[in-house]
Amino acid sequence: MSLLFVYGTLMKKCKPNEWSAYLQENATYVGEASVKGKLYRIDFYPGLVKGEGTVYGEVYKLHEPALILPTLDEYEDYRPDALTDSLYLRENTEVTLLHNGEKKKCLIYYFNRPTDTYPEITSGRFTP
């Protein structure tokens, strides 16, 4: 899978950081998109969980997924060999591109902790 949906600090709309710069250098921006789910403010970053609602973000085509994903996994604290300890889980999910309504399968990092103590971002759009 070479498409990635991001909805937080990796978006180009957010304040640039070393990780978003890494993504920009190693992927091509496809466009804005939406996915079903709920968004929560965890700290200075959000967490997406499955559910009813709409969450907005950006889609990127990764140039070399096998090389890029391990670095992004580190940033998202996703450990394929220790799923219960991972802060996020990476899954393949269908998103909808906003500019043309086209459906695409994308990798998404889902928050892997209970969300009952975090405020929901009801707009579905993360703003730092």
Short mmCIF file of N, CA, C and O in Angstrom, two decimals:
data_model
loop_
_atom_site.label_atom_id
_atom_site.label_comp_id
_atom_site.label_asym_id
_atom_site.label_seq_id
_atom_site.Cartn_x
_atom_site.Cartn_y
_atom_site.Cartn_z
N MET A 1 0.85 -1.18 0.00
CA MET A 1 0.00 0.00 0.00
C MET A 1 0.89 1.23 0.00
O MET A 1 1.78 1.35 0.83
N SER A 2 0.63 2.14 -0.91
CA SER A 2 1.49 3.31 -1.00
C SER A 2 0.79 4.62 -0.65
O SER A 2 1.40 5.68 -0.73
N LEU A 3 -0.49 4.57 -0.25
CA LEU A 3 -1.19 5.79 0.15
C LEU A 3 -1.32 5.85 1.67
O LEU A 3 -1.61 4.85 2.32
N LEU A 4 -1.13 7.05 2.21
CA LEU A 4 -1.20 7.28 3.65
C LEU A 4 -2.13 8.45 3.92
O LEU A 4 -2.00 9.51 3.30
N PHE A 5 -3.07 8.27 4.87
CA PHE A 5 -3.97 9.33 5.31
C PHE A 5 -3.44 9.85 6.64
O PHE A 5 -3.22 9.07 7.57
N VAL A 6 -3.20 11.16 6.73
CA VAL A 6 -2.74 11.78 7.98
C VAL A 6 -3.76 12.82 8.41
O VAL A 6 -4.40 13.47 7.57
N TYR A 7 -3.93 12.99 9.72
CA TYR A 7 -4.97 13.87 10.23
C TYR A 7 -4.50 14.75 11.39
O TYR A 7 -5.31 15.42 12.03
N GLY A 8 -3.20 14.77 11.64
CA GLY A 8 -2.68 15.53 12.77
C GLY A 8 -1.41 16.27 12.43
O GLY A 8 -1.33 16.98 11.43
N THR A 9 -0.41 16.08 13.25
CA THR A 9 0.83 16.86 13.16
C THR A 9 1.64 16.60 11.90
O THR A 9 2.57 17.36 11.61
N LEU A 10 1.30 15.58 11.12
CA LEU A 10 2.01 15.34 9.86
C LEU A 10 1.40 16.11 8.69
O LEU A 10 1.99 16.15 7.60
N MET A 11 0.23 16.72 8.90
CA MET A 11 -0.40 17.47 7.81
C MET A 11 0.41 18.71 7.47
O MET A 11 0.98 19.35 8.35
N LYS A 12 0.40 19.06 6.20
CA LYS A 12 1.12 20.26 5.79
C LYS A 12 0.46 21.52 6.33
O LYS A 12 1.09 22.57 6.40
N LYS A 13 -0.80 21.44 6.75
CA LYS A 13 -1.50 22.57 7.33
C LYS A 13 -1.03 22.88 8.75
O LYS A 13 -1.31 23.94 9.28
N CYS A 14 -0.34 21.93 9.37
CA CYS A 14 0.14 22.11 10.75
C CYS A 14 1.53 22.73 10.74
O CYS A 14 2.21 22.78 9.71
N LYS A 15 1.95 23.17 11.91
CA LYS A 15 3.28 23.75 12.05
C LYS A 15 4.33 22.72 11.62
O LYS A 15 4.31 21.58 12.08
N PRO A 16 5.24 23.09 10.74
CA PRO A 16 6.25 22.15 10.27
C PRO A 16 7.11 21.62 11.42
O PRO A 16 7.42 22.33 12.37
N ASN A 17 7.46 20.34 11.30
CA ASN A 17 8.36 19.70 12.26
C ASN A 17 9.22 18.71 11.49
O ASN A 17 9.01 18.52 10.29
N GLU A 18 10.19 18.10 12.14
CA GLU A 18 11.10 17.21 11.42
C GLU A 18 10.38 16.01 10.80
O GLU A 18 10.77 15.53 9.75
N TRP A 19 9.31 15.56 11.43
CA TRP A 19 8.59 14.39 10.92
C TRP A 19 7.72 14.76 9.72
O TRP A 19 7.65 14.00 8.75
N SER A 20 7.05 15.92 9.79
CA SER A 20 6.26 16.34 8.64
C SER A 20 7.18 16.66 7.45
O SER A 20 6.83 16.39 6.30
N ALA A 21 8.35 17.21 7.73
CA ALA A 21 9.33 17.47 6.67
C ALA A 21 9.76 16.16 6.03
O ALA A 21 9.91 16.07 4.81
N TYR A 22 9.96 15.13 6.85
CA TYR A 22 10.34 13.81 6.34
C TYR A 22 9.26 13.28 5.39
O TYR A 22 9.56 12.78 4.30
N LEU A 23 8.00 13.42 5.81
CA LEU A 23 6.90 12.96 4.96
C LEU A 23 6.87 13.75 3.65
O LEU A 23 6.76 13.16 2.57
N GLN A 24 6.99 15.07 3.72
CA GLN A 24 6.96 15.90 2.52
C GLN A 24 8.08 15.54 1.55
O GLN A 24 7.88 15.58 0.33
N GLU A 25 9.25 15.17 2.08
CA GLU A 25 10.40 14.83 1.23
C GLU A 25 10.26 13.45 0.59
O GLU A 25 10.89 13.17 -0.42
N ASN A 26 9.46 12.58 1.21
CA ASN A 26 9.40 11.19 0.78
C ASN A 26 8.03 10.76 0.27
O ASN A 26 7.76 9.56 0.15
N ALA A 27 7.17 11.73 0.00
CA ALA A 27 5.83 11.42 -0.49
C ALA A 27 5.31 12.58 -1.33
O ALA A 27 5.82 13.69 -1.26
N THR A 28 4.30 12.29 -2.10
CA THR A 28 3.64 13.29 -2.93
C THR A 28 2.24 13.54 -2.37
O THR A 28 1.48 12.60 -2.14
N TYR A 29 1.92 14.80 -2.16
CA TYR A 29 0.60 15.19 -1.67
C TYR A 29 -0.44 14.87 -2.74
O TYR A 29 -0.30 15.26 -3.89
N VAL A 30 -1.51 14.15 -2.33
CA VAL A 30 -2.58 13.79 -3.26
C VAL A 30 -3.76 14.75 -3.11
O VAL A 30 -4.33 15.20 -4.09
N GLY A 31 -4.12 15.05 -1.85
CA GLY A 31 -5.23 15.97 -1.62
C GLY A 31 -5.88 15.73 -0.28
O GLY A 31 -5.53 14.81 0.46
N GLU A 32 -6.87 16.57 0.01
CA GLU A 32 -7.62 16.43 1.25
C GLU A 32 -8.60 15.27 1.12
O GLU A 32 -9.08 14.98 0.01
N ALA A 33 -8.91 14.64 2.25
CA ALA A 33 -9.79 13.49 2.24
C ALA A 33 -10.53 13.39 3.57
O ALA A 33 -10.21 14.11 4.52
N SER A 34 -11.50 12.49 3.61
CA SER A 34 -12.23 12.23 4.85
C SER A 34 -12.32 10.73 5.08
O SER A 34 -12.21 9.94 4.15
N VAL A 35 -12.53 10.38 6.35
CA VAL A 35 -12.68 8.98 6.74
C VAL A 35 -13.71 8.92 7.86
O VAL A 35 -13.89 9.89 8.60
N LYS A 36 -14.38 7.79 7.99
CA LYS A 36 -15.33 7.63 9.08
C LYS A 36 -14.55 7.45 10.38
O LYS A 36 -13.56 6.73 10.42
N GLY A 37 -15.01 8.11 11.43
CA GLY A 37 -14.38 7.95 12.72
C GLY A 37 -14.63 9.14 13.63
O GLY A 37 -15.41 10.04 13.30
N LYS A 38 -14.00 9.12 14.78
CA LYS A 38 -14.06 10.21 15.75
C LYS A 38 -12.64 10.65 16.05
O LYS A 38 -11.72 9.83 16.10
N LEU A 39 -12.49 11.94 16.31
CA LEU A 39 -11.19 12.53 16.55
C LEU A 39 -11.15 13.10 17.96
O LEU A 39 -12.10 13.75 18.40
N TYR A 40 -10.05 12.85 18.66
CA TYR A 40 -9.87 13.32 20.04
C TYR A 40 -8.57 14.09 20.16
O TYR A 40 -7.58 13.75 19.50
N ARG A 41 -8.57 15.11 21.03
CA ARG A 41 -7.33 15.84 21.32
C ARG A 41 -6.66 15.10 22.46
O ARG A 41 -7.12 15.11 23.60
N ILE A 42 -5.53 14.46 22.17
CA ILE A 42 -4.81 13.67 23.16
C ILE A 42 -3.86 14.56 23.96
O ILE A 42 -3.77 14.47 25.17
N ASP A 43 -3.15 15.41 23.26
CA ASP A 43 -2.20 16.35 23.86
C ASP A 43 -2.03 17.43 22.79
O ASP A 43 -3.02 17.98 22.36
N PHE A 44 -0.80 17.63 22.34
CA PHE A 44 -0.59 18.55 21.21
C PHE A 44 -0.88 17.84 19.89
O PHE A 44 -0.71 18.41 18.82
N TYR A 45 -1.34 16.62 19.96
CA TYR A 45 -1.64 15.79 18.80
C TYR A 45 -3.01 15.14 18.98
O TYR A 45 -3.51 15.01 20.10
N PRO A 46 -3.63 14.70 17.86
CA PRO A 46 -4.94 14.05 17.95
C PRO A 46 -4.84 12.53 17.90
O PRO A 46 -3.78 11.97 17.60
N GLY A 47 -5.97 11.90 18.17
CA GLY A 47 -6.09 10.46 18.03
C GLY A 47 -7.40 10.15 17.32
O GLY A 47 -8.46 10.67 17.70
N LEU A 48 -7.34 9.35 16.28
CA LEU A 48 -8.51 8.92 15.51
C LEU A 48 -8.91 7.53 15.98
O LEU A 48 -8.05 6.65 16.13
N VAL A 49 -10.21 7.35 16.21
CA VAL A 49 -10.73 6.02 16.52
C VAL A 49 -11.88 5.73 15.56
O VAL A 49 -12.51 6.65 15.02
N LYS A 50 -12.16 4.47 15.36
CA LYS A 50 -13.26 4.08 14.48
C LYS A 50 -14.58 4.47 15.15
O LYS A 50 -14.69 4.45 16.37
N GLY A 51 -15.55 4.82 14.33
CA GLY A 51 -16.85 5.19 14.85
C GLY A 51 -17.63 6.01 13.85
O GLY A 51 -17.17 6.25 12.73
N GLU A 52 -18.80 6.43 14.27
CA GLU A 52 -19.63 7.28 13.42
C GLU A 52 -19.08 8.69 13.47
O GLU A 52 -18.56 9.13 14.48
N GLY A 53 -19.20 9.39 12.39
CA GLY A 53 -18.65 10.73 12.29
C GLY A 53 -17.69 10.80 11.12
O GLY A 53 -17.44 9.79 10.44
N THR A 54 -17.15 11.99 10.91
CA THR A 54 -16.23 12.21 9.80
C THR A 54 -15.00 12.93 10.30
O THR A 54 -15.10 13.91 11.04
N VAL A 55 -13.85 12.42 9.90
CA VAL A 55 -12.56 13.03 10.25
C VAL A 55 -11.88 13.42 8.94
O VAL A 55 -11.90 12.67 7.97
N TYR A 56 -11.30 14.62 8.95
CA TYR A 56 -10.68 15.17 7.75
C TYR A 56 -9.15 15.15 7.88
O TYR A 56 -8.62 15.33 8.97
N GLY A 57 -8.50 14.95 6.75
CA GLY A 57 -7.05 14.94 6.75
C GLY A 57 -6.52 15.06 5.33
O GLY A 57 -7.20 15.56 4.43
N GLU A 58 -5.30 14.57 5.15
CA GLU A 58 -4.61 14.66 3.86
C GLU A 58 -4.09 13.28 3.45
O GLU A 58 -3.70 12.48 4.29
N VAL A 59 -4.08 13.05 2.15
CA VAL A 59 -3.57 11.80 1.59
C VAL A 59 -2.24 12.07 0.89
O VAL A 59 -2.10 13.06 0.17
N TYR A 60 -1.29 11.16 1.13
CA TYR A 60 0.03 11.22 0.49
C TYR A 60 0.34 9.90 -0.18
O TYR A 60 -0.01 8.83 0.36
N LYS A 61 0.99 9.96 -1.33
CA LYS A 61 1.50 8.76 -1.98
C LYS A 61 2.96 8.62 -1.58
O LYS A 61 3.79 9.48 -1.90
N LEU A 62 3.25 7.55 -0.86
CA LEU A 62 4.62 7.30 -0.39
C LEU A 62 5.50 6.84 -1.54
O LEU A 62 5.11 5.96 -2.31
N HIS A 63 6.68 7.43 -1.66
CA HIS A 63 7.58 7.07 -2.76
C HIS A 63 8.12 5.65 -2.60
O HIS A 63 8.12 4.89 -3.57
N GLU A 64 8.60 5.30 -1.43
CA GLU A 64 9.13 3.96 -1.17
C GLU A 64 8.60 3.49 0.19
O GLU A 64 9.29 3.61 1.20
N PRO A 65 7.37 2.94 0.20
CA PRO A 65 6.73 2.58 1.46
C PRO A 65 7.57 1.69 2.38
O PRO A 65 7.61 1.91 3.59
N ALA A 66 8.26 0.71 1.82
CA ALA A 66 9.06 -0.20 2.65
C ALA A 66 10.16 0.52 3.42
O ALA A 66 10.55 0.10 4.50
N LEU A 67 10.66 1.62 2.87
CA LEU A 67 11.70 2.39 3.54
C LEU A 67 11.13 3.47 4.46
O LEU A 67 11.70 3.78 5.49
N ILE A 68 10.00 4.05 4.06
CA ILE A 68 9.42 5.18 4.78
C ILE A 68 8.61 4.75 5.99
O ILE A 68 8.67 5.39 7.05
N LEU A 69 7.84 3.67 5.86
CA LEU A 69 6.93 3.29 6.94
C LEU A 69 7.61 2.99 8.28
O LEU A 69 7.08 3.38 9.32
N PRO A 70 8.77 2.35 8.31
CA PRO A 70 9.40 2.14 9.62
C PRO A 70 9.68 3.44 10.38
O PRO A 70 9.54 3.50 11.60
N THR A 71 10.05 4.49 9.66
CA THR A 71 10.30 5.79 10.30
C THR A 71 8.99 6.38 10.81
O THR A 71 8.92 6.89 11.93
N LEU A 72 7.94 6.32 10.00
CA LEU A 72 6.64 6.83 10.44
C LEU A 72 6.08 6.00 11.58
O LEU A 72 5.45 6.53 12.50
N ASP A 73 6.31 4.68 11.54
CA ASP A 73 5.88 3.82 12.64
C ASP A 73 6.53 4.25 13.95
O ASP A 73 5.88 4.27 15.00
N GLU A 74 7.80 4.60 13.89
CA GLU A 74 8.50 5.07 15.09
C GLU A 74 7.86 6.34 15.62
O GLU A 74 7.61 6.47 16.82
N TYR A 75 7.55 7.28 14.74
CA TYR A 75 6.93 8.54 15.14
C TYR A 75 5.56 8.30 15.78
O TYR A 75 5.22 8.92 16.79
N GLU A 76 4.79 7.38 15.23
CA GLU A 76 3.45 7.09 15.72
C GLU A 76 3.45 6.08 16.87
O GLU A 76 2.39 5.73 17.38
N ASP A 77 4.61 5.62 17.27
CA ASP A 77 4.75 4.61 18.33
C ASP A 77 3.92 3.37 18.01
O ASP A 77 3.20 2.84 18.84
N TYR A 78 4.04 2.94 16.76
CA TYR A 78 3.39 1.71 16.30
C TYR A 78 4.46 0.62 16.24
O TYR A 78 5.46 0.77 15.55
N ARG A 79 4.21 -0.45 17.00
CA ARG A 79 5.15 -1.57 17.05
C ARG A 79 4.44 -2.84 16.60
O ARG A 79 3.68 -3.41 17.37
N PRO A 80 4.65 -3.27 15.36
CA PRO A 80 3.95 -4.45 14.85
C PRO A 80 4.16 -5.71 15.68
O PRO A 80 3.32 -6.60 15.69
N ASP A 81 5.27 -5.77 16.41
CA ASP A 81 5.56 -6.95 17.24
C ASP A 81 5.04 -6.80 18.67
O ASP A 81 5.19 -7.71 19.47
N ALA A 82 4.42 -5.66 18.99
CA ALA A 82 3.88 -5.42 20.34
C ALA A 82 2.64 -4.54 20.22
O ALA A 82 2.62 -3.40 20.67
N LEU A 83 1.59 -5.07 19.62
CA LEU A 83 0.41 -4.28 19.31
C LEU A 83 -0.26 -3.69 20.55
O LEU A 83 -0.70 -2.54 20.54
N THR A 84 -0.35 -4.44 21.63
CA THR A 84 -1.03 -3.93 22.82
C THR A 84 -0.25 -2.78 23.46
O THR A 84 -0.84 -1.94 24.13
N ASP A 85 1.05 -2.71 23.24
CA ASP A 85 1.87 -1.62 23.77
C ASP A 85 1.95 -0.41 22.84
O ASP A 85 2.42 0.65 23.23
N SER A 86 1.49 -0.57 21.61
CA SER A 86 1.57 0.50 20.62
C SER A 86 0.58 1.60 20.94
O SER A 86 -0.57 1.33 21.29
N LEU A 87 1.02 2.85 20.78
CA LEU A 87 0.12 3.99 20.98
C LEU A 87 -0.87 4.10 19.82
O LEU A 87 -2.02 4.49 20.00
N TYR A 88 -0.42 3.75 18.64
CA TYR A 88 -1.26 3.75 17.44
C TYR A 88 -1.13 2.40 16.74
O TYR A 88 -0.10 1.73 16.86
N LEU A 89 -2.17 2.03 15.99
CA LEU A 89 -2.15 0.85 15.15
C LEU A 89 -2.32 1.29 13.70
O LEU A 89 -3.14 2.16 13.41
N ARG A 90 -1.54 0.72 12.82
CA ARG A 90 -1.61 1.07 11.39
C ARG A 90 -2.54 0.08 10.69
O ARG A 90 -2.33 -1.12 10.75
N GLU A 91 -3.56 0.62 10.01
CA GLU A 91 -4.52 -0.23 9.30
C GLU A 91 -4.80 0.34 7.93
O GLU A 91 -4.62 1.53 7.68
N ASN A 92 -5.32 -0.51 7.06
CA ASN A 92 -5.71 -0.15 5.72
C ASN A 92 -7.20 0.17 5.73
O ASN A 92 -8.01 -0.68 6.11
N THR A 93 -7.58 1.38 5.35
CA THR A 93 -8.97 1.83 5.45
C THR A 93 -9.34 2.66 4.23
O THR A 93 -8.50 3.33 3.65
N GLU A 94 -10.61 2.63 3.88
CA GLU A 94 -11.09 3.42 2.75
C GLU A 94 -11.35 4.87 3.17
O GLU A 94 -11.98 5.12 4.19
N VAL A 95 -10.83 5.79 2.37
CA VAL A 95 -11.07 7.22 2.58
C VAL A 95 -11.70 7.78 1.30
O VAL A 95 -11.68 7.14 0.24
N THR A 96 -12.25 8.98 1.42
CA THR A 96 -12.87 9.66 0.28
C THR A 96 -12.12 10.95 -0.01
O THR A 96 -11.98 11.80 0.87
N LEU A 97 -11.60 11.07 -1.22
CA LEU A 97 -10.93 12.31 -1.62
C LEU A 97 -11.97 13.41 -1.77
O LEU A 97 -13.03 13.20 -2.38
N LEU A 98 -11.71 14.58 -1.19
CA LEU A 98 -12.70 15.64 -1.19
C LEU A 98 -12.87 16.31 -2.55
O LEU A 98 -13.96 16.73 -2.90
N HIS A 99 -11.79 16.40 -3.34
CA HIS A 99 -11.89 17.13 -4.61
C HIS A 99 -12.69 16.41 -5.69
O HIS A 99 -13.19 17.04 -6.60
N ASN A 100 -12.81 15.08 -5.59
CA ASN A 100 -13.55 14.36 -6.64
C ASN A 100 -14.45 13.24 -6.13
O ASN A 100 -15.09 12.57 -6.92
N GLY A 101 -14.48 13.01 -4.81
CA GLY A 101 -15.33 11.97 -4.24
C GLY A 101 -14.83 10.55 -4.44
O GLY A 101 -15.50 9.59 -4.05
N GLU A 102 -13.65 10.41 -5.03
CA GLU A 102 -13.08 9.09 -5.29
C GLU A 102 -12.70 8.40 -3.99
O GLU A 102 -12.19 9.02 -3.06
N LYS A 103 -12.98 7.09 -3.93
CA LYS A 103 -12.62 6.28 -2.76
C LYS A 103 -11.24 5.67 -2.99
O LYS A 103 -10.95 5.19 -4.08
N LYS A 104 -10.40 5.71 -1.94
CA LYS A 104 -9.05 5.15 -2.02
C LYS A 104 -8.76 4.38 -0.74
O LYS A 104 -9.18 4.78 0.35
N LYS A 105 -8.02 3.29 -0.87
CA LYS A 105 -7.54 2.56 0.31
C LYS A 105 -6.25 3.22 0.77
O LYS A 105 -5.34 3.43 -0.03
N CYS A 106 -6.21 3.58 2.04
CA CYS A 106 -5.05 4.25 2.61
C CYS A 106 -4.65 3.61 3.93
O CYS A 106 -5.49 3.08 4.65
N LEU A 107 -3.39 3.72 4.24
CA LEU A 107 -2.91 3.36 5.57
C LEU A 107 -3.27 4.50 6.51
O LEU A 107 -3.13 5.68 6.14
N ILE A 108 -3.74 4.16 7.69
CA ILE A 108 -4.12 5.14 8.70
C ILE A 108 -3.61 4.65 10.05
O ILE A 108 -3.69 3.47 10.36
N TYR A 109 -3.13 5.58 10.86
CA TYR A 109 -2.74 5.26 12.24
C TYR A 109 -3.91 5.58 13.17
O TYR A 109 -4.29 6.74 13.32
N TYR A 110 -4.49 4.53 13.76
CA TYR A 110 -5.59 4.67 14.71
C TYR A 110 -5.06 4.68 16.14
O TYR A 110 -4.18 3.88 16.48
N PHE A 111 -5.63 5.56 16.97
CA PHE A 111 -5.25 5.66 18.37
C PHE A 111 -5.63 4.36 19.08
O PHE A 111 -6.72 3.83 18.91
N ASN A 112 -4.72 3.83 19.89
CA ASN A 112 -4.87 2.51 20.50
C ASN A 112 -5.00 2.58 22.02
O ASN A 112 -4.44 1.75 22.74
N ARG A 113 -5.70 3.59 22.52
CA ARG A 113 -5.93 3.73 23.95
C ARG A 113 -7.39 4.15 24.18
O ARG A 113 -8.03 4.68 23.27
N PRO A 114 -7.91 3.98 25.39
CA PRO A 114 -9.26 4.49 25.68
C PRO A 114 -9.29 6.01 25.51
O PRO A 114 -8.31 6.70 25.79
N THR A 115 -10.42 6.52 25.06
CA THR A 115 -10.54 7.96 24.77
C THR A 115 -11.47 8.69 25.74
O THR A 115 -11.69 9.89 25.58
N ASP A 116 -12.00 8.01 26.76
CA ASP A 116 -13.01 8.62 27.62
C ASP A 116 -12.52 9.82 28.42
O ASP A 116 -13.33 10.61 28.91
N THR A 117 -11.23 10.01 28.57
CA THR A 117 -10.72 11.17 29.32
C THR A 117 -10.24 12.31 28.40
O THR A 117 -9.74 13.32 28.89
N TYR A 118 -10.40 12.15 27.10
CA TYR A 118 -9.94 13.15 26.15
C TYR A 118 -11.13 13.86 25.51
O TYR A 118 -12.15 13.23 25.22
N PRO A 119 -10.98 15.16 25.22
CA PRO A 119 -12.07 15.88 24.56
C PRO A 119 -12.17 15.49 23.09
O PRO A 119 -11.16 15.37 22.39
N GLU A 120 -13.40 15.31 22.64
CA GLU A 120 -13.63 15.01 21.23
C GLU A 120 -13.52 16.29 20.41
O GLU A 120 -13.96 17.36 20.83
N ILE A 121 -12.92 16.17 19.24
CA ILE A 121 -12.86 17.28 18.28
C ILE A 121 -14.05 17.06 17.35
O ILE A 121 -13.96 16.32 16.36
N THR A 122 -15.18 17.66 17.68
CA THR A 122 -16.43 17.36 16.99
C THR A 122 -16.45 17.82 15.53
O THR A 122 -17.20 17.27 14.73
N SER A 123 -15.61 18.78 15.18
CA SER A 123 -15.55 19.23 13.78
C SER A 123 -14.88 18.18 12.89
O SER A 123 -15.01 18.23 11.67
N GLY A 124 -14.13 17.25 13.51
CA GLY A 124 -13.38 16.27 12.73
C GLY A 124 -12.12 16.82 12.10
O GLY A 124 -11.45 16.14 11.33
N ARG A 125 -11.79 18.06 12.42
CA ARG A 125 -10.60 18.71 11.84
C ARG A 125 -9.65 19.10 12.96
O ARG A 125 -10.01 19.89 13.83
N PHE A 126 -8.43 18.59 12.91
CA PHE A 126 -7.43 18.92 13.91
C PHE A 126 -6.80 20.28 13.60
O PHE A 126 -6.39 20.53 12.48
N THR A 127 -6.76 21.13 14.61
CA THR A 127 -6.02 22.38 14.52
C THR A 127 -5.16 22.47 15.77
O THR A 127 -5.68 22.31 16.88
N PRO A 128 -3.88 22.68 15.61
CA PRO A 128 -2.99 22.72 16.77
C PRO A 128 -3.26 23.90 17.68
O PRO A 128 -3.92 24.83 17.35
#
